[in-house]
Amino acid sequence: MSSKRPQPYFSRSQVTLVRGVWMLVTASLAFMTLFPLFWMVSIAFKPAAESFSSNLIPQSPTLDNFIYVLTAVPFIRYMTNSFLVSAAVTIVALFFHTMAGYALARLRFPGREVLFLSIFSTFLVSLPVIIVPLFVIVKAMGMLNSYAGLIIPAIFNAFGIFLLRQYYLSLPKEIEEAARIDGAGYWRIYWSVILPLSRPIMSALAILFFLANWNSFLWPLTITSDPNLWVVQLGIANFKSQYSASWNYMMAAATIVAIPTLILFVIFQRQIMDSLKTSGLK
């Protein structure tokens, strides 16, 4: 009795055609993603008279735009403010979010699922919806025009708690049971067992939190009128007046601001993808 090999569902030409289509789609998406960055860098090196020219490569490239942004405007102060706010929010948020995620994943207490669903439901609420009551609360607490007003409201992030909870659910319970047999309590297990195992997901969240606060614009615009507290996004927007905009300066400032974020993403993109896969978000 002769055995026949199963015929493939697609011929080699069909597979090649499908791969070619997918490569074309991928290349198109990559082009649409990268072209605005190339255009931004191009305008950053153009003089003001050439800002609206259609050529991608500047005819008379200049560094005057960068020199103006870094010298004539306190842009270094804006970047320092953004770094302080972003770093503070990232550190404090990771500390509290890891505890909240561990409690929602491992501890059993009445109303745990209701609390988690309540936190998860905040995904449906965007900042513009709550910005007025949030402003009223911050004003009543005397935190307008202060670093506290920039940092404290930005600490809570439902996505971070959700991601950490999913990650902790994937960890084997035997590790915690072994620590509990050795006499460790909840805090000891959290500090000595859970946190060291959380380094991949914490690295990914640190990058996401830092970039989100580095690029924040609406909330700093709402509560800060003191230029000494402006962040980089407000500094960039300040180049635009009511009737005109210095696009060459704006693009130069945007290029300077984008460099740290691009470096962080290139270095830690593998940790971000691995953490998302581990947490179940594939």
mmCIF file with all atom_site columns, N, CA, C and O in Angstrom, residues 96-120 156 158 160-166 168-169:
data_model
loop_
_atom_site.group_PDB
_atom_site.id
_atom_site.type_symbol
_atom_site.label_atom_id
_atom_site.label_alt_id
_atom_site.label_comp_id
_atom_site.label_asym_id
_atom_site.label_entity_id
_atom_site.label_seq_id
_atom_site.pdbx_PDB_ins_code
_atom_site.Cartn_x
_atom_site.Cartn_y
_atom_site.Cartn_z
_atom_site.occupancy
_atom_site.B_iso_or_equiv
_atom_site.pdbx_formal_charge
_atom_site.auth_seq_id
_atom_site.auth_comp_id
_atom_site.auth_asym_id
_atom_site.auth_atom_id
_atom_site.pdbx_PDB_model_num
ATOM 1   N N  . PHE A 1 96  ? 4.491   51.840 43.760 1.00 0.00 ? 96  PHE A N  1
ATOM 2   C CA . PHE A 1 96  ? 3.108   51.592 44.162 1.00 0.00 ? 96  PHE A CA 1
ATOM 3   C C  . PHE A 1 96  ? 2.401   50.604 43.229 1.00 0.00 ? 96  PHE A C  1
ATOM 4   O O  . PHE A 1 96  ? 1.573   49.803 43.667 1.00 0.00 ? 96  PHE A O  1
ATOM 5   N N  . HIS A 1 97  ? 2.715   50.657 41.944 1.00 0.00 ? 97  HIS A N  1
ATOM 6   C CA . HIS A 1 97  ? 2.039   49.776 40.996 1.00 0.00 ? 97  HIS A CA 1
ATOM 7   C C  . HIS A 1 97  ? 2.430   48.321 41.204 1.00 0.00 ? 97  HIS A C  1
ATOM 8   O O  . HIS A 1 97  ? 1.594   47.421 41.021 1.00 0.00 ? 97  HIS A O  1
ATOM 9   N N  . THR A 1 98  ? 3.690   48.061 41.547 1.00 0.00 ? 98  THR A N  1
ATOM 10  C CA . THR A 1 98  ? 4.094   46.679 41.808 1.00 0.00 ? 98  THR A CA 1
ATOM 11  C C  . THR A 1 98  ? 3.367   46.122 43.027 1.00 0.00 ? 98  THR A C  1
ATOM 12  O O  . THR A 1 98  ? 2.937   44.964 43.025 1.00 0.00 ? 98  THR A O  1
ATOM 13  N N  . MET A 1 99  ? 3.211   46.935 44.067 1.00 0.00 ? 99  MET A N  1
ATOM 14  C CA . MET A 1 99  ? 2.470   46.475 45.243 1.00 0.00 ? 99  MET A CA 1
ATOM 15  C C  . MET A 1 99  ? 1.000   46.234 44.898 1.00 0.00 ? 99  MET A C  1
ATOM 16  O O  . MET A 1 99  ? 0.411   45.228 45.313 1.00 0.00 ? 99  MET A O  1
ATOM 17  N N  . ALA A 1 100 ? 0.397   47.148 44.146 1.00 0.00 ? 100 ALA A N  1
ATOM 18  C CA . ALA A 1 100 ? -1.005  46.987 43.776 1.00 0.00 ? 100 ALA A CA 1
ATOM 19  C C  . ALA A 1 100 ? -1.196  45.767 42.872 1.00 0.00 ? 100 ALA A C  1
ATOM 20  O O  . ALA A 1 100 ? -2.150  44.987 43.054 1.00 0.00 ? 100 ALA A O  1
ATOM 21  N N  . GLY A 1 101 ? -0.316  45.593 41.914 1.00 0.00 ? 101 GLY A N  1
ATOM 22  C CA . GLY A 1 101 ? -0.423  44.439 41.025 1.00 0.00 ? 101 GLY A CA 1
ATOM 23  C C  . GLY A 1 101 ? -0.252  43.126 41.762 1.00 0.00 ? 101 GLY A C  1
ATOM 24  O O  . GLY A 1 101 ? -0.973  42.153 41.497 1.00 0.00 ? 101 GLY A O  1
ATOM 25  N N  . TYR A 1 102 ? 0.690   43.085 42.720 1.00 0.00 ? 102 TYR A N  1
ATOM 26  C CA . TYR A 1 102 ? 0.898   41.865 43.497 1.00 0.00 ? 102 TYR A CA 1
ATOM 27  C C  . TYR A 1 102 ? -0.313  41.568 44.374 1.00 0.00 ? 102 TYR A C  1
ATOM 28  O O  . TYR A 1 102 ? -0.749  40.414 44.495 1.00 0.00 ? 102 TYR A O  1
ATOM 29  N N  . ALA A 1 103 ? -0.877  42.594 44.994 1.00 0.00 ? 103 ALA A N  1
ATOM 30  C CA . ALA A 1 103 ? -2.047  42.391 45.847 1.00 0.00 ? 103 ALA A CA 1
ATOM 31  C C  . ALA A 1 103 ? -3.235  41.884 45.038 1.00 0.00 ? 103 ALA A C  1
ATOM 32  O O  . ALA A 1 103 ? -3.962  40.977 45.474 1.00 0.00 ? 103 ALA A O  1
ATOM 33  N N  . LEU A 1 104 ? -3.452  42.445 43.849 1.00 0.00 ? 104 LEU A N  1
ATOM 34  C CA . LEU A 1 104 ? -4.581  42.026 43.031 1.00 0.00 ? 104 LEU A CA 1
ATOM 35  C C  . LEU A 1 104 ? -4.376  40.645 42.413 1.00 0.00 ? 104 LEU A C  1
ATOM 36  O O  . LEU A 1 104 ? -5.360  39.978 42.046 1.00 0.00 ? 104 LEU A O  1
ATOM 37  N N  . ALA A 1 105 ? -3.134  40.210 42.298 1.00 0.00 ? 105 ALA A N  1
ATOM 38  C CA . ALA A 1 105 ? -2.855  38.915 41.685 1.00 0.00 ? 105 ALA A CA 1
ATOM 39  C C  . ALA A 1 105 ? -2.772  37.784 42.697 1.00 0.00 ? 105 ALA A C  1
ATOM 40  O O  . ALA A 1 105 ? -3.177  36.648 42.396 1.00 0.00 ? 105 ALA A O  1
ATOM 41  N N  . ARG A 1 106 ? -2.290  38.052 43.910 1.00 0.00 ? 106 ARG A N  1
ATOM 42  C CA . ARG A 1 106 ? -1.996  36.983 44.850 1.00 0.00 ? 106 ARG A CA 1
ATOM 43  C C  . ARG A 1 106 ? -2.814  37.033 46.147 1.00 0.00 ? 106 ARG A C  1
ATOM 44  O O  . ARG A 1 106 ? -3.172  35.993 46.690 1.00 0.00 ? 106 ARG A O  1
ATOM 45  N N  . LEU A 1 107 ? -3.102  38.217 46.663 1.00 0.00 ? 107 LEU A N  1
ATOM 46  C CA . LEU A 1 107 ? -3.809  38.300 47.933 1.00 0.00 ? 107 LEU A CA 1
ATOM 47  C C  . LEU A 1 107 ? -5.305  38.107 47.707 1.00 0.00 ? 107 LEU A C  1
ATOM 48  O O  . LEU A 1 107 ? -5.861  38.566 46.713 1.00 0.00 ? 107 LEU A O  1
ATOM 49  N N  . ARG A 1 108 ? -5.936  37.439 48.657 1.00 0.00 ? 108 ARG A N  1
ATOM 50  C CA . ARG A 1 108 ? -7.378  37.215 48.591 1.00 0.00 ? 108 ARG A CA 1
ATOM 51  C C  . ARG A 1 108 ? -8.058  38.067 49.656 1.00 0.00 ? 108 ARG A C  1
ATOM 52  O O  . ARG A 1 108 ? -7.790  37.909 50.842 1.00 0.00 ? 108 ARG A O  1
ATOM 53  N N  . PHE A 1 109 ? -8.937  38.951 49.222 1.00 0.00 ? 109 PHE A N  1
ATOM 54  C CA . PHE A 1 109 ? -9.665  39.811 50.140 1.00 0.00 ? 109 PHE A CA 1
ATOM 55  C C  . PHE A 1 109 ? -11.001 40.167 49.506 1.00 0.00 ? 109 PHE A C  1
ATOM 56  O O  . PHE A 1 109 ? -11.147 40.129 48.280 1.00 0.00 ? 109 PHE A O  1
ATOM 57  N N  . PRO A 1 110 ? -11.994 40.497 50.309 1.00 0.00 ? 110 PRO A N  1
ATOM 58  C CA . PRO A 1 110 ? -13.319 40.812 49.759 1.00 0.00 ? 110 PRO A CA 1
ATOM 59  C C  . PRO A 1 110 ? -13.269 42.023 48.822 1.00 0.00 ? 110 PRO A C  1
ATOM 60  O O  . PRO A 1 110 ? -12.647 43.040 49.128 1.00 0.00 ? 110 PRO A O  1
ATOM 61  N N  . GLY A 1 111 ? -13.911 41.884 47.701 1.00 0.00 ? 111 GLY A N  1
ATOM 62  C CA . GLY A 1 111 ? -13.981 42.986 46.740 1.00 0.00 ? 111 GLY A CA 1
ATOM 63  C C  . GLY A 1 111 ? -12.779 43.115 45.846 1.00 0.00 ? 111 GLY A C  1
ATOM 64  O O  . GLY A 1 111 ? -12.637 44.138 45.164 1.00 0.00 ? 111 GLY A O  1
ATOM 65  N N  . ARG A 1 112 ? -11.929 42.086 45.800 1.00 0.00 ? 112 ARG A N  1
ATOM 66  C CA . ARG A 1 112 ? -10.718 42.185 44.974 1.00 0.00 ? 112 ARG A CA 1
ATOM 67  C C  . ARG A 1 112 ? -11.055 42.322 43.496 1.00 0.00 ? 112 ARG A C  1
ATOM 68  O O  . ARG A 1 112 ? -10.500 43.184 42.803 1.00 0.00 ? 112 ARG A O  1
ATOM 69  N N  . GLU A 1 113 ? -11.963 41.492 43.011 1.00 0.00 ? 113 GLU A N  1
ATOM 70  C CA . GLU A 1 113 ? -12.306 41.538 41.590 1.00 0.00 ? 113 GLU A CA 1
ATOM 71  C C  . GLU A 1 113 ? -13.036 42.828 41.237 1.00 0.00 ? 113 GLU A C  1
ATOM 72  O O  . GLU A 1 113 ? -12.824 43.395 40.162 1.00 0.00 ? 113 GLU A O  1
ATOM 73  N N  . VAL A 1 114 ? -13.887 43.290 42.155 1.00 0.00 ? 114 VAL A N  1
ATOM 74  C CA . VAL A 1 114 ? -14.587 44.554 41.912 1.00 0.00 ? 114 VAL A CA 1
ATOM 75  C C  . VAL A 1 114 ? -13.589 45.705 41.845 1.00 0.00 ? 114 VAL A C  1
ATOM 76  O O  . VAL A 1 114 ? -13.689 46.600 40.988 1.00 0.00 ? 114 VAL A O  1
ATOM 77  N N  . LEU A 1 115 ? -12.601 45.681 42.741 1.00 0.00 ? 115 LEU A N  1
ATOM 78  C CA . LEU A 1 115 ? -11.573 46.728 42.736 1.00 0.00 ? 115 LEU A CA 1
ATOM 79  C C  . LEU A 1 115 ? -10.764 46.688 41.447 1.00 0.00 ? 115 LEU A C  1
ATOM 80  O O  . LEU A 1 115 ? -10.484 47.740 40.851 1.00 0.00 ? 115 LEU A O  1
ATOM 81  N N  . PHE A 1 116 ? -10.416 45.482 41.008 1.00 0.00 ? 116 PHE A N  1
ATOM 82  C CA . PHE A 1 116 ? -9.649  45.371 39.765 1.00 0.00 ? 116 PHE A CA 1
ATOM 83  C C  . PHE A 1 116 ? -10.464 45.858 38.574 1.00 0.00 ? 116 PHE A C  1
ATOM 84  O O  . PHE A 1 116 ? -9.944  46.574 37.705 1.00 0.00 ? 116 PHE A O  1
ATOM 85  N N  . LEU A 1 117 ? -11.735 45.489 38.512 1.00 0.00 ? 117 LEU A N  1
ATOM 86  C CA . LEU A 1 117 ? -12.585 45.951 37.411 1.00 0.00 ? 117 LEU A CA 1
ATOM 87  C C  . LEU A 1 117 ? -12.766 47.466 37.453 1.00 0.00 ? 117 LEU A C  1
ATOM 88  O O  . LEU A 1 117 ? -12.847 48.111 36.397 1.00 0.00 ? 117 LEU A O  1
ATOM 89  N N  . SER A 1 118 ? -12.810 48.028 38.647 1.00 0.00 ? 118 SER A N  1
ATOM 90  C CA . SER A 1 118 ? -12.937 49.484 38.767 1.00 0.00 ? 118 SER A CA 1
ATOM 91  C C  . SER A 1 118 ? -11.683 50.169 38.232 1.00 0.00 ? 118 SER A C  1
ATOM 92  O O  . SER A 1 118 ? -11.767 51.184 37.526 1.00 0.00 ? 118 SER A O  1
ATOM 93  N N  . ILE A 1 119 ? -10.527 49.617 38.573 1.00 0.00 ? 119 ILE A N  1
ATOM 94  C CA . ILE A 1 119 ? -9.273  50.175 38.061 1.00 0.00 ? 119 ILE A CA 1
ATOM 95  C C  . ILE A 1 119 ? -9.198  49.995 36.547 1.00 0.00 ? 119 ILE A C  1
ATOM 96  O O  . ILE A 1 119 ? -8.812  50.914 35.810 1.00 0.00 ? 119 ILE A O  1
ATOM 97  N N  . PHE A 1 120 ? -9.571  48.809 36.091 1.00 0.00 ? 120 PHE A N  1
ATOM 98  C CA . PHE A 1 120 ? -9.508  48.531 34.661 1.00 0.00 ? 120 PHE A CA 1
ATOM 99  C C  . PHE A 1 120 ? -10.457 49.426 33.865 1.00 0.00 ? 120 PHE A C  1
ATOM 100 O O  . PHE A 1 120 ? -10.169 49.784 32.722 1.00 0.00 ? 120 PHE A O  1
ATOM 101 N N  . PHE A 1 156 ? -0.787  57.629 39.108 1.00 0.00 ? 156 PHE A N  1
ATOM 102 C CA . PHE A 1 156 ? -1.693  56.496 38.883 1.00 0.00 ? 156 PHE A CA 1
ATOM 103 C C  . PHE A 1 156 ? -1.791  56.189 37.396 1.00 0.00 ? 156 PHE A C  1
ATOM 104 O O  . PHE A 1 156 ? -2.002  57.077 36.576 1.00 0.00 ? 156 PHE A O  1
ATOM 105 N N  . ALA A 1 158 ? -3.584  52.948 35.229 1.00 0.00 ? 158 ALA A N  1
ATOM 106 C CA . ALA A 1 158 ? -4.278  51.657 35.251 1.00 0.00 ? 158 ALA A CA 1
ATOM 107 C C  . ALA A 1 158 ? -3.585  50.627 34.370 1.00 0.00 ? 158 ALA A C  1
ATOM 108 O O  . ALA A 1 158 ? -3.603  49.427 34.683 1.00 0.00 ? 158 ALA A O  1
ATOM 109 N N  . GLY A 1 160 ? -0.378  50.205 33.929 1.00 0.00 ? 160 GLY A N  1
ATOM 110 C CA . GLY A 1 160 ? 0.735   49.612 34.666 1.00 0.00 ? 160 GLY A CA 1
ATOM 111 C C  . GLY A 1 160 ? 0.263   48.578 35.664 1.00 0.00 ? 160 GLY A C  1
ATOM 112 O O  . GLY A 1 160 ? 0.859   47.495 35.788 1.00 0.00 ? 160 GLY A O  1
ATOM 113 N N  . ILE A 1 161 ? -0.805  48.872 36.401 1.00 0.00 ? 161 ILE A N  1
ATOM 114 C CA . ILE A 1 161 ? -1.342  47.920 37.373 1.00 0.00 ? 161 ILE A CA 1
ATOM 115 C C  . ILE A 1 161 ? -1.854  46.671 36.661 1.00 0.00 ? 161 ILE A C  1
ATOM 116 O O  . ILE A 1 161 ? -1.613  45.535 37.106 1.00 0.00 ? 161 ILE A O  1
ATOM 117 N N  . PHE A 1 162 ? -2.551  46.854 35.555 1.00 0.00 ? 162 PHE A N  1
ATOM 118 C CA . PHE A 1 162 ? -3.069  45.719 34.798 1.00 0.00 ? 162 PHE A CA 1
ATOM 119 C C  . PHE A 1 162 ? -1.938  44.843 34.276 1.00 0.00 ? 162 PHE A C  1
ATOM 120 O O  . PHE A 1 162 ? -1.971  43.605 34.389 1.00 0.00 ? 162 PHE A O  1
ATOM 121 N N  . LEU A 1 163 ? -0.910  45.459 33.708 1.00 0.00 ? 163 LEU A N  1
ATOM 122 C CA . LEU A 1 163 ? 0.189   44.700 33.135 1.00 0.00 ? 163 LEU A CA 1
ATOM 123 C C  . LEU A 1 163 ? 0.946   43.932 34.209 1.00 0.00 ? 163 LEU A C  1
ATOM 124 O O  . LEU A 1 163 ? 1.309   42.764 34.014 1.00 0.00 ? 163 LEU A O  1
ATOM 125 N N  . LEU A 1 164 ? 1.176   44.559 35.370 1.00 0.00 ? 164 LEU A N  1
ATOM 126 C CA . LEU A 1 164 ? 1.879   43.887 36.459 1.00 0.00 ? 164 LEU A CA 1
ATOM 127 C C  . LEU A 1 164 ? 1.038   42.744 37.023 1.00 0.00 ? 164 LEU A C  1
ATOM 128 O O  . LEU A 1 164 ? 1.572   41.678 37.354 1.00 0.00 ? 164 LEU A O  1
ATOM 129 N N  . ARG A 1 165 ? -0.255  42.950 37.155 1.00 0.00 ? 165 ARG A N  1
ATOM 130 C CA . ARG A 1 165 ? -1.111  41.867 37.641 1.00 0.00 ? 165 ARG A CA 1
ATOM 131 C C  . ARG A 1 165 ? -1.051  40.671 36.706 1.00 0.00 ? 165 ARG A C  1
ATOM 132 O O  . ARG A 1 165 ? -0.937  39.514 37.159 1.00 0.00 ? 165 ARG A O  1
ATOM 133 N N  . GLN A 1 166 ? -1.141  40.897 35.412 1.00 0.00 ? 166 GLN A N  1
ATOM 134 C CA . GLN A 1 166 ? -1.057  39.795 34.460 1.00 0.00 ? 166 GLN A CA 1
ATOM 135 C C  . GLN A 1 166 ? 0.294   39.092 34.546 1.00 0.00 ? 166 GLN A C  1
ATOM 136 O O  . GLN A 1 166 ? 0.374   37.873 34.408 1.00 0.00 ? 166 GLN A O  1
ATOM 137 N N  . TYR A 1 168 ? 2.263   38.889 37.253 1.00 0.00 ? 168 TYR A N  1
ATOM 138 C CA . TYR A 1 168 ? 2.347   38.137 38.505 1.00 0.00 ? 168 TYR A CA 1
ATOM 139 C C  . TYR A 1 168 ? 1.497   36.881 38.457 1.00 0.00 ? 168 TYR A C  1
ATOM 140 O O  . TYR A 1 168 ? 1.830   35.876 39.098 1.00 0.00 ? 168 TYR A O  1
ATOM 141 N N  . LEU A 1 169 ? 0.394   36.907 37.720 1.00 0.00 ? 169 LEU A N  1
ATOM 142 C CA . LEU A 1 169 ? -0.423  35.709 37.572 1.00 0.00 ? 169 LEU A CA 1
ATOM 143 C C  . LEU A 1 169 ? 0.318   34.610 36.814 1.00 0.00 ? 169 LEU A C  1
ATOM 144 O O  . LEU A 1 169 ? 0.001   33.422 36.983 1.00 0.00 ? 169 LEU A O  1
#
